[in-house]
Every structure is written in structure tokens, then in C-alpha cells.
JSON list of N, CA and C in Angstrom, two decimals:
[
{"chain": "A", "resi": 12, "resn": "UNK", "atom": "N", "xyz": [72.63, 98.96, 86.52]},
{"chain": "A", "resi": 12, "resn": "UNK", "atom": "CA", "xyz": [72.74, 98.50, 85.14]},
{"chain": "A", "resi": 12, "resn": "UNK", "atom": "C", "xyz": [73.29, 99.64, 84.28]},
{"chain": "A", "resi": 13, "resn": "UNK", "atom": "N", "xyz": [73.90, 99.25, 83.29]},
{"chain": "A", "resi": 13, "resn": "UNK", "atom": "CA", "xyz": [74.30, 99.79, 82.30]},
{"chain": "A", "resi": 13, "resn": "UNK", "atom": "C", "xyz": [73.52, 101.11, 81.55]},
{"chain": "A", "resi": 14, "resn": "UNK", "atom": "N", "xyz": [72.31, 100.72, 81.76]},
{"chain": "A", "resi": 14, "resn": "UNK", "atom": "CA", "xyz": [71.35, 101.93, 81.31]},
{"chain": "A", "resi": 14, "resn": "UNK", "atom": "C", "xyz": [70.79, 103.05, 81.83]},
{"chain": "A", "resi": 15, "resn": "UNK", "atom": "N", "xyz": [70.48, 102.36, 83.04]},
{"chain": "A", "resi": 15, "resn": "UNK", "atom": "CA", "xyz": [70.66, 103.48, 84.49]},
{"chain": "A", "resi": 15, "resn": "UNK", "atom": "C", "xyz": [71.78, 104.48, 84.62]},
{"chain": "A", "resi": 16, "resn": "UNK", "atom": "N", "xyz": [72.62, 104.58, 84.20]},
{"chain": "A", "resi": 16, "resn": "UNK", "atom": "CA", "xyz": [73.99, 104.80, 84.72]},
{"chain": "A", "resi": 16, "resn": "UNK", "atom": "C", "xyz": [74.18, 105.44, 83.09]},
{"chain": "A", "resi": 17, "resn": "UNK", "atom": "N", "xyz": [73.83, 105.05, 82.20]},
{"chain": "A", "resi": 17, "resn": "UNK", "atom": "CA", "xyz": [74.26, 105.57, 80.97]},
{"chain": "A", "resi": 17, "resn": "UNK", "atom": "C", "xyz": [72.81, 107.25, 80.94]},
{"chain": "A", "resi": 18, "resn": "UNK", "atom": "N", "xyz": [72.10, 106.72, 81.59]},
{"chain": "A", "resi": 18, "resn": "UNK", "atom": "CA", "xyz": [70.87, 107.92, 81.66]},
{"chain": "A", "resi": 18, "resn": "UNK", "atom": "C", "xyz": [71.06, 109.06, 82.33]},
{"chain": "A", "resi": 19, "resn": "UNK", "atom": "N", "xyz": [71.76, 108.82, 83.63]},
{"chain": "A", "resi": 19, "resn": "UNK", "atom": "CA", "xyz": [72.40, 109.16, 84.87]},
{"chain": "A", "resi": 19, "resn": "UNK", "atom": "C", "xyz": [73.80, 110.04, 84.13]},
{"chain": "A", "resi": 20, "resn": "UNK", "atom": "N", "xyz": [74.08, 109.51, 83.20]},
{"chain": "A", "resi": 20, "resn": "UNK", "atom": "CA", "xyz": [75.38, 110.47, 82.38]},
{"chain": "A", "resi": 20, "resn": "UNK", "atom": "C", "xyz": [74.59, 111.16, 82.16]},
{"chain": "A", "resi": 21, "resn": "UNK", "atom": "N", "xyz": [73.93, 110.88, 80.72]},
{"chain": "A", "resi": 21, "resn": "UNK", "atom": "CA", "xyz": [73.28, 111.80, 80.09]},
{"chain": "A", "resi": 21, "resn": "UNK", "atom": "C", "xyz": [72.71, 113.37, 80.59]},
{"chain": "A", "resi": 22, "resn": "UNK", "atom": "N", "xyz": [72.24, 112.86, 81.95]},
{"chain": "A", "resi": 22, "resn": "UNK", "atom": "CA", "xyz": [71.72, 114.00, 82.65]},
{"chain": "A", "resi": 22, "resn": "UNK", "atom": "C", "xyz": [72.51, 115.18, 82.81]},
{"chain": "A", "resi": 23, "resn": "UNK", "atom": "N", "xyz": [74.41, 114.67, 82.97]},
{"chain": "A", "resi": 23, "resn": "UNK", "atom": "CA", "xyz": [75.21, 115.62, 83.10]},
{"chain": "A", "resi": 23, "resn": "UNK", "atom": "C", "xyz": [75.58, 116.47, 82.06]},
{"chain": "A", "resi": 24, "resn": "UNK", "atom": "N", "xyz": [74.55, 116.19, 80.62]},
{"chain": "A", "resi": 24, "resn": "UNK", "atom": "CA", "xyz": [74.88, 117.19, 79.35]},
{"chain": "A", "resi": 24, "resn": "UNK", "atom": "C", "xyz": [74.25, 118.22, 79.02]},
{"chain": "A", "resi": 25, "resn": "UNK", "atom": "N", "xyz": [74.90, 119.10, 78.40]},
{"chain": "A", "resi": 25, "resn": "UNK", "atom": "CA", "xyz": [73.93, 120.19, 77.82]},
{"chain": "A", "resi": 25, "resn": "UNK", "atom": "C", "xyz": [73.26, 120.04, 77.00]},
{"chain": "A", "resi": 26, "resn": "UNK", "atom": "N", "xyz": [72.49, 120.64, 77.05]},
{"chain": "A", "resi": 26, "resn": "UNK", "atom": "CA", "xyz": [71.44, 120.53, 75.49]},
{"chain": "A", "resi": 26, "resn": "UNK", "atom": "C", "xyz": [72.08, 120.54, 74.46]},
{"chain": "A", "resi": 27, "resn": "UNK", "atom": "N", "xyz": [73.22, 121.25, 73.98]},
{"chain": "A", "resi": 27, "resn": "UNK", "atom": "CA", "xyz": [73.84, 121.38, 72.84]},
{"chain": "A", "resi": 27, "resn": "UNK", "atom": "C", "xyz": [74.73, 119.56, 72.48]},
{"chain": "A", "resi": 28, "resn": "UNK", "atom": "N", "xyz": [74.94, 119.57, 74.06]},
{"chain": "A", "resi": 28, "resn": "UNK", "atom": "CA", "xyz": [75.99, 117.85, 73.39]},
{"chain": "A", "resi": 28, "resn": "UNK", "atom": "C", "xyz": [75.10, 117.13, 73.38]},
{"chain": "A", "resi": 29, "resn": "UNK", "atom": "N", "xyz": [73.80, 117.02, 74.01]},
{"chain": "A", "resi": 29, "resn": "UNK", "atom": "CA", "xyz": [72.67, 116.05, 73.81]},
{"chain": "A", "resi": 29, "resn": "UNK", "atom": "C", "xyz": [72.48, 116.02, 72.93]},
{"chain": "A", "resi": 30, "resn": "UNK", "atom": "N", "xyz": [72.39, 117.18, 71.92]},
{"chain": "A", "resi": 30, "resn": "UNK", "atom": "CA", "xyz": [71.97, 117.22, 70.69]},
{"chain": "A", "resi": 30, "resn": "UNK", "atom": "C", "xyz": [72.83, 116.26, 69.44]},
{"chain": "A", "resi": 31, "resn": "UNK", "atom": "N", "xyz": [74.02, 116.95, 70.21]},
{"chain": "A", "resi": 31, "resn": "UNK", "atom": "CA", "xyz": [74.75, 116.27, 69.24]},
{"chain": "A", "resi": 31, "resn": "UNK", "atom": "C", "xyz": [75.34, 114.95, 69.49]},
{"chain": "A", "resi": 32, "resn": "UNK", "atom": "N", "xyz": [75.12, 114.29, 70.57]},
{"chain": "A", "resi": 32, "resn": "UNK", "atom": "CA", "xyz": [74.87, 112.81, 71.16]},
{"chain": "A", "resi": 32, "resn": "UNK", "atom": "C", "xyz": [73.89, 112.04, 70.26]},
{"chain": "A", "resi": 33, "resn": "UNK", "atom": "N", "xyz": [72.60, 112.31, 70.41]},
{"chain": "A", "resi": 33, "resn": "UNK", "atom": "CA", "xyz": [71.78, 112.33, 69.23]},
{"chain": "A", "resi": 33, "resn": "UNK", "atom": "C", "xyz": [71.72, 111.62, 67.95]},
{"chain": "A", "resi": 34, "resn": "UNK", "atom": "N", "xyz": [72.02, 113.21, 67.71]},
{"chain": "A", "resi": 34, "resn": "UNK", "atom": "CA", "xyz": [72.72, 112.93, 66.15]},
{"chain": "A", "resi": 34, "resn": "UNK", "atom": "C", "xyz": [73.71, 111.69, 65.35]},
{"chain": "A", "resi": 35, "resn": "UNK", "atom": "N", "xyz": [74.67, 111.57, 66.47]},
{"chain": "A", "resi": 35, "resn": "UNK", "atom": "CA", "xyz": [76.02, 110.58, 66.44]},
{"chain": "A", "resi": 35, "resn": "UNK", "atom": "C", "xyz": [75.11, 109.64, 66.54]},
{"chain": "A", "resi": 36, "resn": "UNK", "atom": "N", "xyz": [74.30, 109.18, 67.67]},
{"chain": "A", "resi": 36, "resn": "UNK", "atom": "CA", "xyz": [73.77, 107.59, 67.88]},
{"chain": "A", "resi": 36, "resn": "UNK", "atom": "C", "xyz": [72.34, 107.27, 66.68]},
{"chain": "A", "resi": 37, "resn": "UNK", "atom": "N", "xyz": [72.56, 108.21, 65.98]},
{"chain": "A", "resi": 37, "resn": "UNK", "atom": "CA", "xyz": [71.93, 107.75, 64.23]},
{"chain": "A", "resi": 37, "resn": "UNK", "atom": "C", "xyz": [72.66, 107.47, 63.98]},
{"chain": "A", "resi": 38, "resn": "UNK", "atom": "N", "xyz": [74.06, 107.76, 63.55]},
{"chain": "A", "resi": 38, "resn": "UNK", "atom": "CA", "xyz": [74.41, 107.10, 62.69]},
{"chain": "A", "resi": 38, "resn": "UNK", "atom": "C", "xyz": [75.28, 108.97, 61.83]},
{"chain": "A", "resi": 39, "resn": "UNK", "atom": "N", "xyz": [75.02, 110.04, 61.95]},
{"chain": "A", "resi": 39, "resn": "UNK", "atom": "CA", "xyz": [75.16, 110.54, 61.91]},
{"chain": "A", "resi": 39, "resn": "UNK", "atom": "C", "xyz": [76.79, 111.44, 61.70]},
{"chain": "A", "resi": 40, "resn": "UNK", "atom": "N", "xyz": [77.72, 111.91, 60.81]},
{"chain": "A", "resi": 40, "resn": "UNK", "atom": "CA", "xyz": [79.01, 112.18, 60.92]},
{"chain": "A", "resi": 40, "resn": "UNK", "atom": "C", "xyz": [78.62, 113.25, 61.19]},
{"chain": "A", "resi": 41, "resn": "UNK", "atom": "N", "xyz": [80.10, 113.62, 61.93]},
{"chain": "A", "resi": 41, "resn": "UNK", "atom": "CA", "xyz": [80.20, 115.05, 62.46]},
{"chain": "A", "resi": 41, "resn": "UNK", "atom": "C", "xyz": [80.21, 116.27, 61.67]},
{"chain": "A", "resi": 42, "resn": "UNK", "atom": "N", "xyz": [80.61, 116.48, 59.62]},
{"chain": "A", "resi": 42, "resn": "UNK", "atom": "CA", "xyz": [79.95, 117.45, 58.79]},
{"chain": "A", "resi": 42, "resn": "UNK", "atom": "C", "xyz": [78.74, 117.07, 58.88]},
{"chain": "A", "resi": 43, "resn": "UNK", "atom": "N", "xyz": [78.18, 116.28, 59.02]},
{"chain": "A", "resi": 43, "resn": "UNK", "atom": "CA", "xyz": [76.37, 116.64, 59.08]},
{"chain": "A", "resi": 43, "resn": "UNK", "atom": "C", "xyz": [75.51, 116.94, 59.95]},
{"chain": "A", "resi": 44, "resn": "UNK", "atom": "N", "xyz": [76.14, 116.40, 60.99]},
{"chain": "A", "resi": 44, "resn": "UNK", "atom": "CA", "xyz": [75.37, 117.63, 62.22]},
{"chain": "A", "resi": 44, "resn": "UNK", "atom": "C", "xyz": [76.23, 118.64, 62.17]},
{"chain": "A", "resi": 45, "resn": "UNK", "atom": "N", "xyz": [76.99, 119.25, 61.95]},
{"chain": "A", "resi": 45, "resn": "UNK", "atom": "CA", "xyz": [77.81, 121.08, 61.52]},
{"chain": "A", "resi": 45, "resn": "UNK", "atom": "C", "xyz": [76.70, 121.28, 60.84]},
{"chain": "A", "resi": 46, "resn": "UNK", "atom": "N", "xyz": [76.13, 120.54, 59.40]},
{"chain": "A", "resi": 46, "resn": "UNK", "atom": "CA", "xyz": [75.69, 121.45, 58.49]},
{"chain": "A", "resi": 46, "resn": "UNK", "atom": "C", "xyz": [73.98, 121.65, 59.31]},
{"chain": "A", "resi": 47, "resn": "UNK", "atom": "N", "xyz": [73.32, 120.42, 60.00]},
{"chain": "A", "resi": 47, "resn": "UNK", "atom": "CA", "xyz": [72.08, 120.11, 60.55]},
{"chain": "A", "resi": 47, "resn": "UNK", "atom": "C", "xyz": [71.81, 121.26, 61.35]},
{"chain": "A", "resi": 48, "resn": "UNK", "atom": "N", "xyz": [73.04, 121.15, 62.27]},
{"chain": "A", "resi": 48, "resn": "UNK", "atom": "CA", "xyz": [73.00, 122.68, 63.31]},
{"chain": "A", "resi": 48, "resn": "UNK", "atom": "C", "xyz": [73.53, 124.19, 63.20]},
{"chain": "A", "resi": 49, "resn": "UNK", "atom": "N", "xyz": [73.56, 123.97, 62.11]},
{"chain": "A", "resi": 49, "resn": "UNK", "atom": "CA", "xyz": [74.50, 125.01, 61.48]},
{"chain": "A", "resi": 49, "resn": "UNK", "atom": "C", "xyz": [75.22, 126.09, 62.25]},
{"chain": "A", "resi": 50, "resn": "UNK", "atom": "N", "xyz": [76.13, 124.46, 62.70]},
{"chain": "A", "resi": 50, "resn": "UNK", "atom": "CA", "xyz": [77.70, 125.12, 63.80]},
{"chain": "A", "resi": 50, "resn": "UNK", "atom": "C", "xyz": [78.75, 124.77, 62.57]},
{"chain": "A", "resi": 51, "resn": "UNK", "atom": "N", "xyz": [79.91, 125.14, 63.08]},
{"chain": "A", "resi": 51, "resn": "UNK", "atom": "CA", "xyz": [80.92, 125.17, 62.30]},
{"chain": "A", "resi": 51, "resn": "UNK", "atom": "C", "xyz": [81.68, 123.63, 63.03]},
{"chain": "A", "resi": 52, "resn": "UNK", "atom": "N", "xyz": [82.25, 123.04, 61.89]},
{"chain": "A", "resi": 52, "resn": "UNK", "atom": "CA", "xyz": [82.86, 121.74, 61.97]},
{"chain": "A", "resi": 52, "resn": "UNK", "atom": "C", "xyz": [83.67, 121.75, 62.71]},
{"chain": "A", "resi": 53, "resn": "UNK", "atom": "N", "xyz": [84.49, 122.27, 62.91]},
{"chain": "A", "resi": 53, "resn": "UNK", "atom": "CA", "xyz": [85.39, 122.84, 64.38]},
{"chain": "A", "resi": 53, "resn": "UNK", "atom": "C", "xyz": [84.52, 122.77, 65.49]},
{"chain": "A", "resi": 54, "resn": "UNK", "atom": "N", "xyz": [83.42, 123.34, 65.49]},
{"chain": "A", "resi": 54, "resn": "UNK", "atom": "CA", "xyz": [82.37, 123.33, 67.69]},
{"chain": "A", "resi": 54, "resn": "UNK", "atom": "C", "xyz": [82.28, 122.13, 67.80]},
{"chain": "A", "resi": 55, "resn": "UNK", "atom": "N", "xyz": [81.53, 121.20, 66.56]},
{"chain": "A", "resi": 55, "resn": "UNK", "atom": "CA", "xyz": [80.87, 119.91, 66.82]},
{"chain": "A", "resi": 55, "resn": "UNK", "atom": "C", "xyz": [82.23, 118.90, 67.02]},
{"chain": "A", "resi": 56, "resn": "UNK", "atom": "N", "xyz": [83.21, 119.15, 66.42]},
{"chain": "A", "resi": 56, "resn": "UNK", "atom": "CA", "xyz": [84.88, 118.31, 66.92]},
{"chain": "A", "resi": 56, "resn": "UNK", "atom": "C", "xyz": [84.85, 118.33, 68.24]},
{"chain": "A", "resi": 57, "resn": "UNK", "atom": "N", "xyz": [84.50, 119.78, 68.43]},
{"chain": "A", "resi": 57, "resn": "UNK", "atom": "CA", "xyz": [84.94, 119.85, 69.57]},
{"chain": "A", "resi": 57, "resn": "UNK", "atom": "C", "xyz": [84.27, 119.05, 71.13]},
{"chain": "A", "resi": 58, "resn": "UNK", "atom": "N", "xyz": [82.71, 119.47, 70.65]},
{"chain": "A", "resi": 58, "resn": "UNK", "atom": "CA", "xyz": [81.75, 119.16, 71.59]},
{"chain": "A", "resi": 58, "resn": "UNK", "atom": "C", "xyz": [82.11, 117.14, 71.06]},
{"chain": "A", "resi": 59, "resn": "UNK", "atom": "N", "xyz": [82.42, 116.73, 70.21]},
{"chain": "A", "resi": 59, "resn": "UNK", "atom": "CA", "xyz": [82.74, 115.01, 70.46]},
{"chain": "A", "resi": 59, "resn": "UNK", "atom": "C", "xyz": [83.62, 114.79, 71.14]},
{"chain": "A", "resi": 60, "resn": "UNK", "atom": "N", "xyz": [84.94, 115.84, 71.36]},
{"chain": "A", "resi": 60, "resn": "UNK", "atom": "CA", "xyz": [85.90, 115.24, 72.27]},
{"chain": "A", "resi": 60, "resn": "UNK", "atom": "C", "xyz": [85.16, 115.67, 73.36]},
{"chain": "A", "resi": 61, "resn": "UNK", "atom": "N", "xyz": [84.56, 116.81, 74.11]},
{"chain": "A", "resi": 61, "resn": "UNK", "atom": "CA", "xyz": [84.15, 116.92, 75.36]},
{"chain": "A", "resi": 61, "resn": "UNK", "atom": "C", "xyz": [83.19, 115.74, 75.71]},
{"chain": "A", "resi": 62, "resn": "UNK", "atom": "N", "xyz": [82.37, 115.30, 74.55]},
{"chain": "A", "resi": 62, "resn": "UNK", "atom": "CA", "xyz": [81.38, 113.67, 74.89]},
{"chain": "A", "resi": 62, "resn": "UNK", "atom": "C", "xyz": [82.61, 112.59, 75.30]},
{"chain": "A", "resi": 63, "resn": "UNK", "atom": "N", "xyz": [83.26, 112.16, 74.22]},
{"chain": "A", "resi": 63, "resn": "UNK", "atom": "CA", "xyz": [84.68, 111.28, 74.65]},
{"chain": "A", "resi": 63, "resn": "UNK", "atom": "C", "xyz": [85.00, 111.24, 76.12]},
{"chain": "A", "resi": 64, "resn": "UNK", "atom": "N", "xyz": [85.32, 112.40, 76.80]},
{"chain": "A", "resi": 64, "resn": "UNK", "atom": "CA", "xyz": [86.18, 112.53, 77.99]},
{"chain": "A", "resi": 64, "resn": "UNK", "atom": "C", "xyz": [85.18, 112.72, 78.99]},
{"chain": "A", "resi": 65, "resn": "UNK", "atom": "N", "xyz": [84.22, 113.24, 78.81]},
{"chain": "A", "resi": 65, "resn": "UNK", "atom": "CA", "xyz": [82.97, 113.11, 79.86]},
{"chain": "A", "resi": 65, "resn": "UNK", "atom": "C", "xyz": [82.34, 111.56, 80.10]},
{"chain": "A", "resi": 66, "resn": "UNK", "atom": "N", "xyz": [82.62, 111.15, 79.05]},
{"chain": "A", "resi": 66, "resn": "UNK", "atom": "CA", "xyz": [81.62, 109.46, 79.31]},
{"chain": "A", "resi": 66, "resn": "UNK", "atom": "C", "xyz": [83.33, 108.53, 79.58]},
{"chain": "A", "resi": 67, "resn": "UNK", "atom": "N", "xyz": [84.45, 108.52, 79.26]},
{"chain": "A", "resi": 67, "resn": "UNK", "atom": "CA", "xyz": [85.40, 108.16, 80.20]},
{"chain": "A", "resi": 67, "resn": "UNK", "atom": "C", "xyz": [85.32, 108.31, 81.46]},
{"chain": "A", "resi": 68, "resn": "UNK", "atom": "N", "xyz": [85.34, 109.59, 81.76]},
{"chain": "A", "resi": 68, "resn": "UNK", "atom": "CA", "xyz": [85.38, 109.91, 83.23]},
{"chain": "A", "resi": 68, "resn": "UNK", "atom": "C", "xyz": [83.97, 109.59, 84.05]},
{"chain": "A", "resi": 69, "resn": "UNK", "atom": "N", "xyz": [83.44, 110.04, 83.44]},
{"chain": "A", "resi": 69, "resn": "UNK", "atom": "CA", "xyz": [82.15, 108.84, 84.14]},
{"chain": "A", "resi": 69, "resn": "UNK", "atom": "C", "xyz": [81.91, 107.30, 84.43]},
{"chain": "A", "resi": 70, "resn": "UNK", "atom": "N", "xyz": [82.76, 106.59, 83.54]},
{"chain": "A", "resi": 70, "resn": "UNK", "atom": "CA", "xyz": [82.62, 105.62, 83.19]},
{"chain": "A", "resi": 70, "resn": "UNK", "atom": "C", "xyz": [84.00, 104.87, 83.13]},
{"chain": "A", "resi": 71, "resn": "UNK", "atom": "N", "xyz": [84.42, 105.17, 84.23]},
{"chain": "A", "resi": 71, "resn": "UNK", "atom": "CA", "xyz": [86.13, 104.41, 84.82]},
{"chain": "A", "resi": 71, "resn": "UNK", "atom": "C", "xyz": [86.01, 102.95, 84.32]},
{"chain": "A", "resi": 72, "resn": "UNK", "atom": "N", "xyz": [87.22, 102.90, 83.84]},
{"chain": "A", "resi": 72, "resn": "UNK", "atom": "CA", "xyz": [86.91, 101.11, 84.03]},
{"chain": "A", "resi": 72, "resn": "UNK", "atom": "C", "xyz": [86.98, 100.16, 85.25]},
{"chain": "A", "resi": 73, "resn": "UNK", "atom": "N", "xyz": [87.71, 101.28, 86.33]},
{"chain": "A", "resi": 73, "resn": "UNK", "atom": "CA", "xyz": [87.65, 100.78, 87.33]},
{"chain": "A", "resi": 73, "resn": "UNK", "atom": "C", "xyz": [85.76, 100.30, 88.15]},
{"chain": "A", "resi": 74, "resn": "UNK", "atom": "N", "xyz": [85.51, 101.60, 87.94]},
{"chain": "A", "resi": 74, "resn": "UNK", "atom": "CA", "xyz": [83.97, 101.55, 88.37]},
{"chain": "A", "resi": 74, "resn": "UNK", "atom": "C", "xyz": [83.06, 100.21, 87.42]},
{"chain": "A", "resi": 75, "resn": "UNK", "atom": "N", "xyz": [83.44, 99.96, 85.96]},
{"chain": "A", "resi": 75, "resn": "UNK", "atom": "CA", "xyz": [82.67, 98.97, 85.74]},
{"chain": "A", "resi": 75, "resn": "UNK", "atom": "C", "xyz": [82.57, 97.60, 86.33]},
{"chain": "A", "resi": 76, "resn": "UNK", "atom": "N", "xyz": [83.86, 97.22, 87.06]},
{"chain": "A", "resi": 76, "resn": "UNK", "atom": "CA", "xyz": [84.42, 96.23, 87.38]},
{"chain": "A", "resi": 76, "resn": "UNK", "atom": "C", "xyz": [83.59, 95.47, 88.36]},
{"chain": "A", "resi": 77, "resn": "UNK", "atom": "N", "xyz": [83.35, 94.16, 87.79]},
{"chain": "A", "resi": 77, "resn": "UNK", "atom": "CA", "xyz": [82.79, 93.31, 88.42]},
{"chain": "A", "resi": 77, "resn": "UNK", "atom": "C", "xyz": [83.35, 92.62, 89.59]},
{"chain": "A", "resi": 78, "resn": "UNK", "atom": "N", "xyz": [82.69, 93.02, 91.00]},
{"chain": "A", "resi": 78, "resn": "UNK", "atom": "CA", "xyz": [83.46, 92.58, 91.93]},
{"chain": "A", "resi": 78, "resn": "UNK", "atom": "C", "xyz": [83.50, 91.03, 92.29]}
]
């Protein structure tokens, strides 16, 4: 399932993108976790594209595919 597998990601993060995983699934923009964690708006850009391309690549569309 979907949640299994979304947990099973999760596991592959650091504390820092967990954190800021987090944050985002409040509801959260990316100046406000900069100012929350007081990183600079530039790391937390950054650490969203590394979330972006980590949960792609985990998450092929091929692999979702219902056989």
C-alpha cells in the first residue's frame, strides 16, 4: 500500500529533510521553515528539490503500475 511504501521512503531521509517534510505537509512555505529553522532560504530550496527527486525516484510511475 501506498503508506507502507510512503513510510519505507521516509526512512531514506535525514533528519534535516524530515524536518522539513514536516513542515511542508502543514501547510507550511518554504520562507517559513528558513525563518522556523533558521536556515537560509536558499538550503530549504534546496533540501525541496532533493525531497522532489528522491520521492520521484522512489516512486517510478512505472513501479506504481497496476498490473
Amino acid at each position: 500500500s501506498f503508506n507502507l511504501d510512503f513510510k519505507d521512503w521516509q526512512q531514506t531521509l535525514t533528519q534535516k529533510e524530515k524536518t522539513v517534510l514536516s513542515h511542508l505537509m502543514q501547510g507550511y512555505k518554504a520562507k517559513q521553515i528558513a525563518d522556523i529553522l533558521q536556515l537560509t532560504y536558499h538550503t530549504i530550496q534546496a533540501i525541496i528539490k532533493k525531497l522532489k527527486e528522491a520521492f520521484l525516484n522512489y516512486f517510478r510511475p512505472e513501479s506504481l503500475a497496476i498490473p
